[in-house]
Structure formats: C-alpha cells, structure tokens
Coordinates of N, CA, C and O in Angstrom, one line a residue:
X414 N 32.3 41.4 10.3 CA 32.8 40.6 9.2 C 33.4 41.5 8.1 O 32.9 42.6 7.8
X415 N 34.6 40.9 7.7 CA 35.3 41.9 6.8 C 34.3 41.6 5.0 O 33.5 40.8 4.9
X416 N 34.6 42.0 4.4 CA 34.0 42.2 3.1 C 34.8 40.8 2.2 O 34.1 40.3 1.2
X417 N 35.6 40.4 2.4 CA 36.1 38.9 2.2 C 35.1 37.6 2.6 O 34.6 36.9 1.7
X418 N 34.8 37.6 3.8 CA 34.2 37.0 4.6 C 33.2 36.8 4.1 O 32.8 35.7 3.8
X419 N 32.2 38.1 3.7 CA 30.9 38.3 3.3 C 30.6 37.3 1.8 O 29.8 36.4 1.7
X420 N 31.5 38.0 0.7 CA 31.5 37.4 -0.2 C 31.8 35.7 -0.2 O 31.2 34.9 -1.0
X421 N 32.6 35.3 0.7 CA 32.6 33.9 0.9 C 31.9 33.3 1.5 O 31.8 32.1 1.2
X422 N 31.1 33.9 2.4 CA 29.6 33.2 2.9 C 28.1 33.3 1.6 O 27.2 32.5 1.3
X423 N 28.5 34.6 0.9 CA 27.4 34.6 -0.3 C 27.6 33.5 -0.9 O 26.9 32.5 -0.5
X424 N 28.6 33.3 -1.9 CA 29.3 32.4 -2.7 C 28.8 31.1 -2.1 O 28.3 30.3 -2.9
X425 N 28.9 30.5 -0.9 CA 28.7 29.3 -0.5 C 26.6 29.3 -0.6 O 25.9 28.4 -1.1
X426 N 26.3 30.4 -0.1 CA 25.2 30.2 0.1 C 24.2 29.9 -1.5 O 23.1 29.3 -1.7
X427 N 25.0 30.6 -2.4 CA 24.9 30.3 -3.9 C 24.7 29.2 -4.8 O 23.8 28.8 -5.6
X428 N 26.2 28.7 -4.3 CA 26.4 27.4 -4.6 C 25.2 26.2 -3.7 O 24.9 25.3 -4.4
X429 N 24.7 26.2 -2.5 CA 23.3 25.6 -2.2 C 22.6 26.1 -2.8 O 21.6 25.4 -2.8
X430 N 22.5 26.9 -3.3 CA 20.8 27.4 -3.7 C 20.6 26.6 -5.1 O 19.6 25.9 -5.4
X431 N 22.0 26.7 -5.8 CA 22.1 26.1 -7.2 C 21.9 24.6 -7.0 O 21.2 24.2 -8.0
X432 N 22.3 23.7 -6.0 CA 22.0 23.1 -6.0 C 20.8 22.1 -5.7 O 20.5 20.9 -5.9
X433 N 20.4 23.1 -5.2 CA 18.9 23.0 -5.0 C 17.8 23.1 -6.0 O 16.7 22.6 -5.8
X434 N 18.0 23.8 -6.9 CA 17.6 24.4 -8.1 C 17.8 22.9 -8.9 O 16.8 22.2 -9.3
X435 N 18.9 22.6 -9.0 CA 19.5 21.2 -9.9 C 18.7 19.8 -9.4 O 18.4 18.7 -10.0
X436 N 18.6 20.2 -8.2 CA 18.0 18.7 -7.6 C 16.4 18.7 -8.3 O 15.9 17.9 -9.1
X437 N 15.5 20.1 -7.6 CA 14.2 20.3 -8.1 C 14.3 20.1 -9.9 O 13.4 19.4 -10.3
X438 N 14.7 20.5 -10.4 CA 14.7 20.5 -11.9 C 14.9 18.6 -12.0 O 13.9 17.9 -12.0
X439 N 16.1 18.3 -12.0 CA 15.9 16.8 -12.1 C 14.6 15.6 -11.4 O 14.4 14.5 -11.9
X440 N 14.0 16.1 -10.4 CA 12.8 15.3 -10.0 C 11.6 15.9 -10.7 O 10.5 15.3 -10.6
X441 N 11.6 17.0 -11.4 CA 10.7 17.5 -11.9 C 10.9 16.5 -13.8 O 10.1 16.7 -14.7
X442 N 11.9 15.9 -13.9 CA 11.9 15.4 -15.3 C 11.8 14.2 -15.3 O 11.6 13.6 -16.3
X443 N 12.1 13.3 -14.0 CA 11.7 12.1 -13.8 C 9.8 12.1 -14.2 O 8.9 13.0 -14.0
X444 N 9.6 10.6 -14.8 CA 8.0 10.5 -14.6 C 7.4 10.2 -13.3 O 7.8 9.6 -12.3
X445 N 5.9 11.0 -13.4 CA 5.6 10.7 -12.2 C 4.8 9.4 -11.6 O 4.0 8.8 -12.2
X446 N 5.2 9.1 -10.3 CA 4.6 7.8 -10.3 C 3.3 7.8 -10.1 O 2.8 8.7 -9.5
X447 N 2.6 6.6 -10.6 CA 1.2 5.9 -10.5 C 0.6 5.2 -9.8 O 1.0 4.0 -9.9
X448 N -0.3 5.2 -9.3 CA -1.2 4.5 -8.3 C -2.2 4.0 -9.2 O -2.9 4.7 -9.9
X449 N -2.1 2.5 -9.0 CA -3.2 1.8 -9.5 C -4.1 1.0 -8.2 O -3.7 -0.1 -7.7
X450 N -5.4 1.7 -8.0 CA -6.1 1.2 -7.2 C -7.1 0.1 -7.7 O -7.2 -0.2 -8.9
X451 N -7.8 -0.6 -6.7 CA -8.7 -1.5 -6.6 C -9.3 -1.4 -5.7 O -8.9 -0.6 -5.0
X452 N -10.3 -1.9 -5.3 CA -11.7 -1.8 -4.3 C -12.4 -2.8 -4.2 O -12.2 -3.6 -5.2
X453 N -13.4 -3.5 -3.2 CA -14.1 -4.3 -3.8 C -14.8 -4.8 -2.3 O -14.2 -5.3 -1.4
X454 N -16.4 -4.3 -2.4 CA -17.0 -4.3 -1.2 C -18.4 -5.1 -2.1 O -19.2 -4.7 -3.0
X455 N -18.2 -6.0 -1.7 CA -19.5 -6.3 -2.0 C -20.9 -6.7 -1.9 O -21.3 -7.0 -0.8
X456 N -21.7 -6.8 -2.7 CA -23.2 -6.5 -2.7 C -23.8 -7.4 -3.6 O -24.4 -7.1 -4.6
X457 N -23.7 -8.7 -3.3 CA -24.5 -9.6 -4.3 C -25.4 -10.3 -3.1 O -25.2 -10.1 -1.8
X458 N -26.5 -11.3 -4.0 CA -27.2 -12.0 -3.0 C -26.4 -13.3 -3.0 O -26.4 -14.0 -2.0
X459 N -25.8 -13.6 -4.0 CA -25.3 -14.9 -4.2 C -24.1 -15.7 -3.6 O -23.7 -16.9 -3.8
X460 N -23.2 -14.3 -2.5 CA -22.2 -14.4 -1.6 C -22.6 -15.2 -0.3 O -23.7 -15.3 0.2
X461 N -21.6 -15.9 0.0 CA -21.4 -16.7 1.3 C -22.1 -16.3 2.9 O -22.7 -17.0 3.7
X462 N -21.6 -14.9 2.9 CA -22.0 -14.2 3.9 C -23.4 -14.3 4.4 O -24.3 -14.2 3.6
X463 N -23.9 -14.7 5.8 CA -25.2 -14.7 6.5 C -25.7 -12.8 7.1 O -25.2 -11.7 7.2
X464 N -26.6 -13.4 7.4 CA -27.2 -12.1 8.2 C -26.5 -11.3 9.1 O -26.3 -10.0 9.1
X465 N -26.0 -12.2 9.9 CA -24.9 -11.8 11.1 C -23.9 -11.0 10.8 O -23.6 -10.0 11.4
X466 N -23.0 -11.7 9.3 CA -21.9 -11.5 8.8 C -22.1 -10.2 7.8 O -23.1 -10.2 7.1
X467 N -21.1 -9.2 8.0 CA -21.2 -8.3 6.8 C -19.9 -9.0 6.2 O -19.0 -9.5 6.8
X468 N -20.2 -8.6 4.5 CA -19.4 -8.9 3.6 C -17.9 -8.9 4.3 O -17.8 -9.3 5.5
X469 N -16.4 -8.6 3.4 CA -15.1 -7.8 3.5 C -15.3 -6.8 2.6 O -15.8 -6.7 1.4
X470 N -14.7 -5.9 3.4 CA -14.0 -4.8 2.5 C -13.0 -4.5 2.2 O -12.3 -4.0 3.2
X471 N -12.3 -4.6 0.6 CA -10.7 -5.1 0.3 C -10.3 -3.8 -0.7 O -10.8 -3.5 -1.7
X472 N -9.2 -3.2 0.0 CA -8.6 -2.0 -0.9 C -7.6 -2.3 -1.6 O -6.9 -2.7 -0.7
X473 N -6.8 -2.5 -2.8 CA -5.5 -2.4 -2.9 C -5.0 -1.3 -3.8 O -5.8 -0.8 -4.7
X474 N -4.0 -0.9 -3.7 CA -2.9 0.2 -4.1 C -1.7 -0.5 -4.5 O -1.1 -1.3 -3.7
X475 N -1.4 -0.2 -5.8 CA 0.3 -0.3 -6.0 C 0.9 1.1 -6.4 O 0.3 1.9 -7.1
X476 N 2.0 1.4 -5.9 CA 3.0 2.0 -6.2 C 4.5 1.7 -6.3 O 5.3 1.2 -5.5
X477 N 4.8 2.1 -7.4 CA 6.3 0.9 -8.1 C 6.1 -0.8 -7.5 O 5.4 -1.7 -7.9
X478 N 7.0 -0.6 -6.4 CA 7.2 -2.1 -6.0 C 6.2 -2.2 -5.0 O 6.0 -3.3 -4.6
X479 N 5.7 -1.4 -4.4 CA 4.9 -1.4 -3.1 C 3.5 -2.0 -3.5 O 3.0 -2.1 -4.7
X480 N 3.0 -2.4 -2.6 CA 1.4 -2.9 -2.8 C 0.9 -2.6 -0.9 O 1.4 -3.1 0.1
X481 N -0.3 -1.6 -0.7 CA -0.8 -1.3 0.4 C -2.5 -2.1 -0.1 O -3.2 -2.1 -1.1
X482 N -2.5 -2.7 1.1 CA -3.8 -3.8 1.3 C -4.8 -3.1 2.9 O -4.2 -3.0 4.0
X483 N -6.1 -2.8 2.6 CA -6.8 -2.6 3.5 C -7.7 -3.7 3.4 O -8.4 -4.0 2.4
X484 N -7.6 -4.3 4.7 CA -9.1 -5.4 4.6 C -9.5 -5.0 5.9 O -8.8 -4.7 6.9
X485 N -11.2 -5.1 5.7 CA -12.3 -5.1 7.0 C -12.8 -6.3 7.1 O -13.4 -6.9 6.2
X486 N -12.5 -6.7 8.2 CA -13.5 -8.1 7.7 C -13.7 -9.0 9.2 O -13.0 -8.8 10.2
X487 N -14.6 -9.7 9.1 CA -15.2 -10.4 10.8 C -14.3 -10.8 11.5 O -13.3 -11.3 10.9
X488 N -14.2 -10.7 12.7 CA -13.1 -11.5 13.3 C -13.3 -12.9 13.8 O -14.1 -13.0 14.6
X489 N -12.5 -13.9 13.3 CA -12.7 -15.4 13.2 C -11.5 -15.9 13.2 O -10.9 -15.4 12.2
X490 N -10.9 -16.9 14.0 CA -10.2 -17.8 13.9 C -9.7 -18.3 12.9 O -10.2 -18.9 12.0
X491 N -8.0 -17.7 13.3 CA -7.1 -17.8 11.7 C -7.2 -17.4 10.1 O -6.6 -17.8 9.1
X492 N -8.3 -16.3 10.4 CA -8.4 -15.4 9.1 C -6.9 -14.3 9.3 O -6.4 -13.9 8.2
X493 N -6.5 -13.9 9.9 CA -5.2 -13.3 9.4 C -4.6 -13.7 9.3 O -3.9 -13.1 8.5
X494 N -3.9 -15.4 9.7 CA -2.8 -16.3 9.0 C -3.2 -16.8 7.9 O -2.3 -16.9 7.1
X495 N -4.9 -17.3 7.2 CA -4.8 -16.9 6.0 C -5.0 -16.5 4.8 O -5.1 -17.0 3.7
X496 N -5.2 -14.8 5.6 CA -4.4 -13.7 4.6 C -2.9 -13.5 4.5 O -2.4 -13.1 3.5
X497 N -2.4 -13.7 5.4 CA -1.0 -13.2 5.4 C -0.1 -15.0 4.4 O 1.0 -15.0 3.8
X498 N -0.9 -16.0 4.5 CA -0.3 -16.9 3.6 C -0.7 -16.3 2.1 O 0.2 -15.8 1.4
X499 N -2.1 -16.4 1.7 CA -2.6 -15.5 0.3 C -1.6 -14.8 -0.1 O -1.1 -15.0 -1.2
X500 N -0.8 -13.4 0.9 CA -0.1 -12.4 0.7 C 0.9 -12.9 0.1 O 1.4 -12.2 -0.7
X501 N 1.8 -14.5 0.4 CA 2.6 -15.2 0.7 C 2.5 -15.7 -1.0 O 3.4 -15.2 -1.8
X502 N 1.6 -16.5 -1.4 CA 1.3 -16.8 -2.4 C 1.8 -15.9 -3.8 O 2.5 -16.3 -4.7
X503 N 1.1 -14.8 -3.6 CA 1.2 -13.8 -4.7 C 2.3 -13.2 -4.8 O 2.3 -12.0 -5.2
X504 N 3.6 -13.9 -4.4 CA 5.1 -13.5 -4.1 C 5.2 -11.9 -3.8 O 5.6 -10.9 -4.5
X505 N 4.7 -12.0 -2.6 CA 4.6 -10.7 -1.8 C 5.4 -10.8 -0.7 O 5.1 -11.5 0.3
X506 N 6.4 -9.8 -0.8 CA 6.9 -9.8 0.6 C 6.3 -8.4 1.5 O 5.9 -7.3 1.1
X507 N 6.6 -9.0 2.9 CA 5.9 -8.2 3.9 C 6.9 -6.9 3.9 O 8.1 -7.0 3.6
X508 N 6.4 -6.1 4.3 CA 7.3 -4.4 4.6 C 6.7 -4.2 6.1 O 7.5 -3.8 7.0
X509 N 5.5 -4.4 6.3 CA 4.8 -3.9 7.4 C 3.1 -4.6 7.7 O 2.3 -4.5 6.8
X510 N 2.8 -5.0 8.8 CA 2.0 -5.4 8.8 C 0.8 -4.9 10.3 O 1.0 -5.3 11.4
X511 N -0.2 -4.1 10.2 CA -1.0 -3.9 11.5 C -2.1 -4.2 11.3 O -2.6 -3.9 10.2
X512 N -3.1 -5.1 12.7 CA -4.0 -5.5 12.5 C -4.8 -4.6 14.0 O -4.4 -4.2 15.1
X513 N -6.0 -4.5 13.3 CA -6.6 -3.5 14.6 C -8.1 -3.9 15.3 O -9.1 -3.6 14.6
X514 N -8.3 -4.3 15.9 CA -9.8 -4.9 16.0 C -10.6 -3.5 15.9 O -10.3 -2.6 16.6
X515 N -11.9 -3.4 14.9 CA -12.8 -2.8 15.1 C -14.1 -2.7 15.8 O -14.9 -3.1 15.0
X516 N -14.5 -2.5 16.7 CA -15.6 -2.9 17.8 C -15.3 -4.5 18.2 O -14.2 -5.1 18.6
X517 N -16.4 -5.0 18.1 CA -16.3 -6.2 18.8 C -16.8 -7.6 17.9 O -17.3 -8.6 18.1
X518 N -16.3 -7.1 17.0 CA -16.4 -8.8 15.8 C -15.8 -8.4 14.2 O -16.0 -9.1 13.2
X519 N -15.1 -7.5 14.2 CA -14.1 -7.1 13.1 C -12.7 -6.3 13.4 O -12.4 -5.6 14.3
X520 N -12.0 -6.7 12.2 CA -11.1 -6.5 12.1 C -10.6 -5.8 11.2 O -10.9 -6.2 10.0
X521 N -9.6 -4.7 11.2 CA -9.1 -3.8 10.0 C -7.8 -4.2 10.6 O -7.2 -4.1 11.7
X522 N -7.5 -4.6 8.9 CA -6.1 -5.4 8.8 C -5.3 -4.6 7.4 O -5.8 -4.5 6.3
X523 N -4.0 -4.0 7.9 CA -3.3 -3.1 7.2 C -1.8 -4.0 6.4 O -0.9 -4.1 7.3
X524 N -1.6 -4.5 5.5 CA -0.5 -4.6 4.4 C 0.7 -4.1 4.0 O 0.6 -3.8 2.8
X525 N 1.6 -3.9 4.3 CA 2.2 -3.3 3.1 C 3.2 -4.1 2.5 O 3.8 -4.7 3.4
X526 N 3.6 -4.4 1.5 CA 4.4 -5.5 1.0 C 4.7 -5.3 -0.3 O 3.9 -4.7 -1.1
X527 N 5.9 -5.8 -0.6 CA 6.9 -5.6 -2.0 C 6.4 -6.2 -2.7 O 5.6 -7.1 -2.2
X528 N 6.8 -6.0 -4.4 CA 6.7 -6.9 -5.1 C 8.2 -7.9 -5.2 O 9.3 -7.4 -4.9
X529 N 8.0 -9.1 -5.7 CA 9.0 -10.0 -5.3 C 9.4 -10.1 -7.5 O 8.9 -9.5 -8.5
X530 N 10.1 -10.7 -7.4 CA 10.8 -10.8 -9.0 C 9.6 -11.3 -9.6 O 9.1 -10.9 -10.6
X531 N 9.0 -12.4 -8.8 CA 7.8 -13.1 -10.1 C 6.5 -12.6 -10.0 O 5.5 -13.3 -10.3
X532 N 6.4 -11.1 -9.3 CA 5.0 -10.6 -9.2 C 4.6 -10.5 -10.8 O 5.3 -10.0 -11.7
X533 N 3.3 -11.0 -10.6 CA 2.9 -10.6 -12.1 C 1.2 -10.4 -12.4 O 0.6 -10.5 -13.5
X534 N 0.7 -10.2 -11.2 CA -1.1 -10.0 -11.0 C -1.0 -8.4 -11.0 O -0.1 -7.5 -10.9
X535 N -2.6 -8.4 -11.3 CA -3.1 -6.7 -11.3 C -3.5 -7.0 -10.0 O -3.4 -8.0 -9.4
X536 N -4.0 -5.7 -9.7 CA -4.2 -4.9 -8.9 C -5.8 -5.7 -8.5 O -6.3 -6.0 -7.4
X537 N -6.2 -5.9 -9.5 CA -7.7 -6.3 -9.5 C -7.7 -8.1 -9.1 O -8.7 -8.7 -8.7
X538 N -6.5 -8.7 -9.3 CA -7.0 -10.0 -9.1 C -6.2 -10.6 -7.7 O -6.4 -11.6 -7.1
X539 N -5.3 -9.2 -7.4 CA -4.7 -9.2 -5.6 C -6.0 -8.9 -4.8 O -5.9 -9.1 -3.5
X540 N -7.4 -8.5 -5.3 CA -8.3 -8.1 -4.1 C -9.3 -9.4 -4.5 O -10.3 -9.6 -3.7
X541 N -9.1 -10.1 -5.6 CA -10.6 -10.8 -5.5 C -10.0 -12.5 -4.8 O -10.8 -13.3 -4.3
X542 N -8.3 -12.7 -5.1 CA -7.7 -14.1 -4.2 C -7.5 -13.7 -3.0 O -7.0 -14.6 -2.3
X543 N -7.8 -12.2 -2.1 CA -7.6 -12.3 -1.0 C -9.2 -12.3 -0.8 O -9.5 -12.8 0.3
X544 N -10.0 -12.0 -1.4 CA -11.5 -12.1 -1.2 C -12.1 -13.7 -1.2 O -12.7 -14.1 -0.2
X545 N -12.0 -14.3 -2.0 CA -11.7 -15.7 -2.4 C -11.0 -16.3 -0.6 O -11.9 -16.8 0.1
X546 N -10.3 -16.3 -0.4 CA -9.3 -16.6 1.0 C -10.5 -16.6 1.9 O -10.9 -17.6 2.5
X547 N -11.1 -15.1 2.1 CA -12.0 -14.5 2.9 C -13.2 -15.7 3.2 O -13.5 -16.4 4.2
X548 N -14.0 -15.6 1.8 CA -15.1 -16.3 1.2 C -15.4 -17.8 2.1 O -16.4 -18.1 2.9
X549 N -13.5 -18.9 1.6 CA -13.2 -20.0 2.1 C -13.3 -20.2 3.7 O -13.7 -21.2 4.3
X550 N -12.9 -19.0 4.4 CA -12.8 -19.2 6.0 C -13.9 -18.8 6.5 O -13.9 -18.3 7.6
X551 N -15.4 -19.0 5.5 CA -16.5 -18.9 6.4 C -17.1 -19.6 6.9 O -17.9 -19.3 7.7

C-alpha cells in the first residue's frame, strides 16, 4: 500500500471510531431505564387454596411499555384463557406468550405484553387482578 492509501484507510477508520465515541456519549446522557417490580406468593390462612393446592406465584416487571408476567400456578381447565382475558382487561397487548407445564399438576406461564394508550395500573394491582382471576377459577 502506497502512503496515500494508508492515510485513507486511517482517516476512515477515525471517522468510525468517532462515531462510536458520539453514539456511546449520547446513550450515556439519555436516562436510565426502570424496572418496577412486583411479587406476590402467598401465605395466609384465609386464601381459597386446599391442601392439595399450593397457592400462585405472580411476578410482574415493567419496563417503559413492556410489562413481563411470571405465574406458577395448578394446572386446571381454562386457567390460561382466563389469564390471558385478565391480561386483555388491563389493556394489555400480547408481545409474546409461553406456557410450560411444571411436573404433573402446574404450570409456569410466561407474558410479555405492551402497554396499550389507556394503561393506567401499578405494577402491584397487575399481580393481585391476575391473582384475584387465579383465586375465582378454584
């Protein structure tokens, strides 16, 4: 390579670097995003649940528009159609949905879903109307 060449390959390689520099600087001045979680396994005596049955166990996460939902919970006839109506309810649209049988009488059931224009619940009252849902289909 002649010494032309060279400096024209530096110069390009420069000009990426810089802009790389400009990208990282700008994501570094945006705010950073927030996860607002929820949980909610419960432990009262005063729940629906029998001997046989263990409780649900209900996670939720938002991030911006996203909302990630983990439920464990027995497996029974038409309990995921309705959760996925609940989901429906709380003007949530679906992004993704997997449901996974856990041994041989539960189910771990995975969410993910937008917020729609009229979302307007916390984090905390998305895990106690899909718990509520749960409660009804026993």
């Amino acid at each position: 390579m002649d010494e032309a060449s060279v400096l024209e390959n530096a110069i390009r390689y420069f000009t990426y670097l810089q802009g790389q520099v400009d990208l990282l600087e700008e994501q570094e001045r945006k705010p950073t995003v927030r996860v607002k979680k929820s949980q909610l396994v419960v432990d009262d005596d005063e729940s629906s649940w029998n001997e046989q049955q263990s409780p649900p166990s209900i996670e939720a996460q938002v991030c911006d528009k996203h909302v990630l939902l983990r439920i464990r919970c027995e497996k029974r006839k038409g309990v995921l159609v309705k959760i996925l109506c609940e989901v429906e309810k709380l003007n949530l649209g679906f992004v993704h949905t997997c449901v996974v049988p856990f041994g041989s009488s539960s189910y771990d059931i995975i969410i993910v879903a937008e917020n729609e224009e009229e979302f307007s619940l916390a984090v905390k009252e998305i895990v106690q109307n899909i718990y509520a849902v749960l409660q009804r289909a026993v």
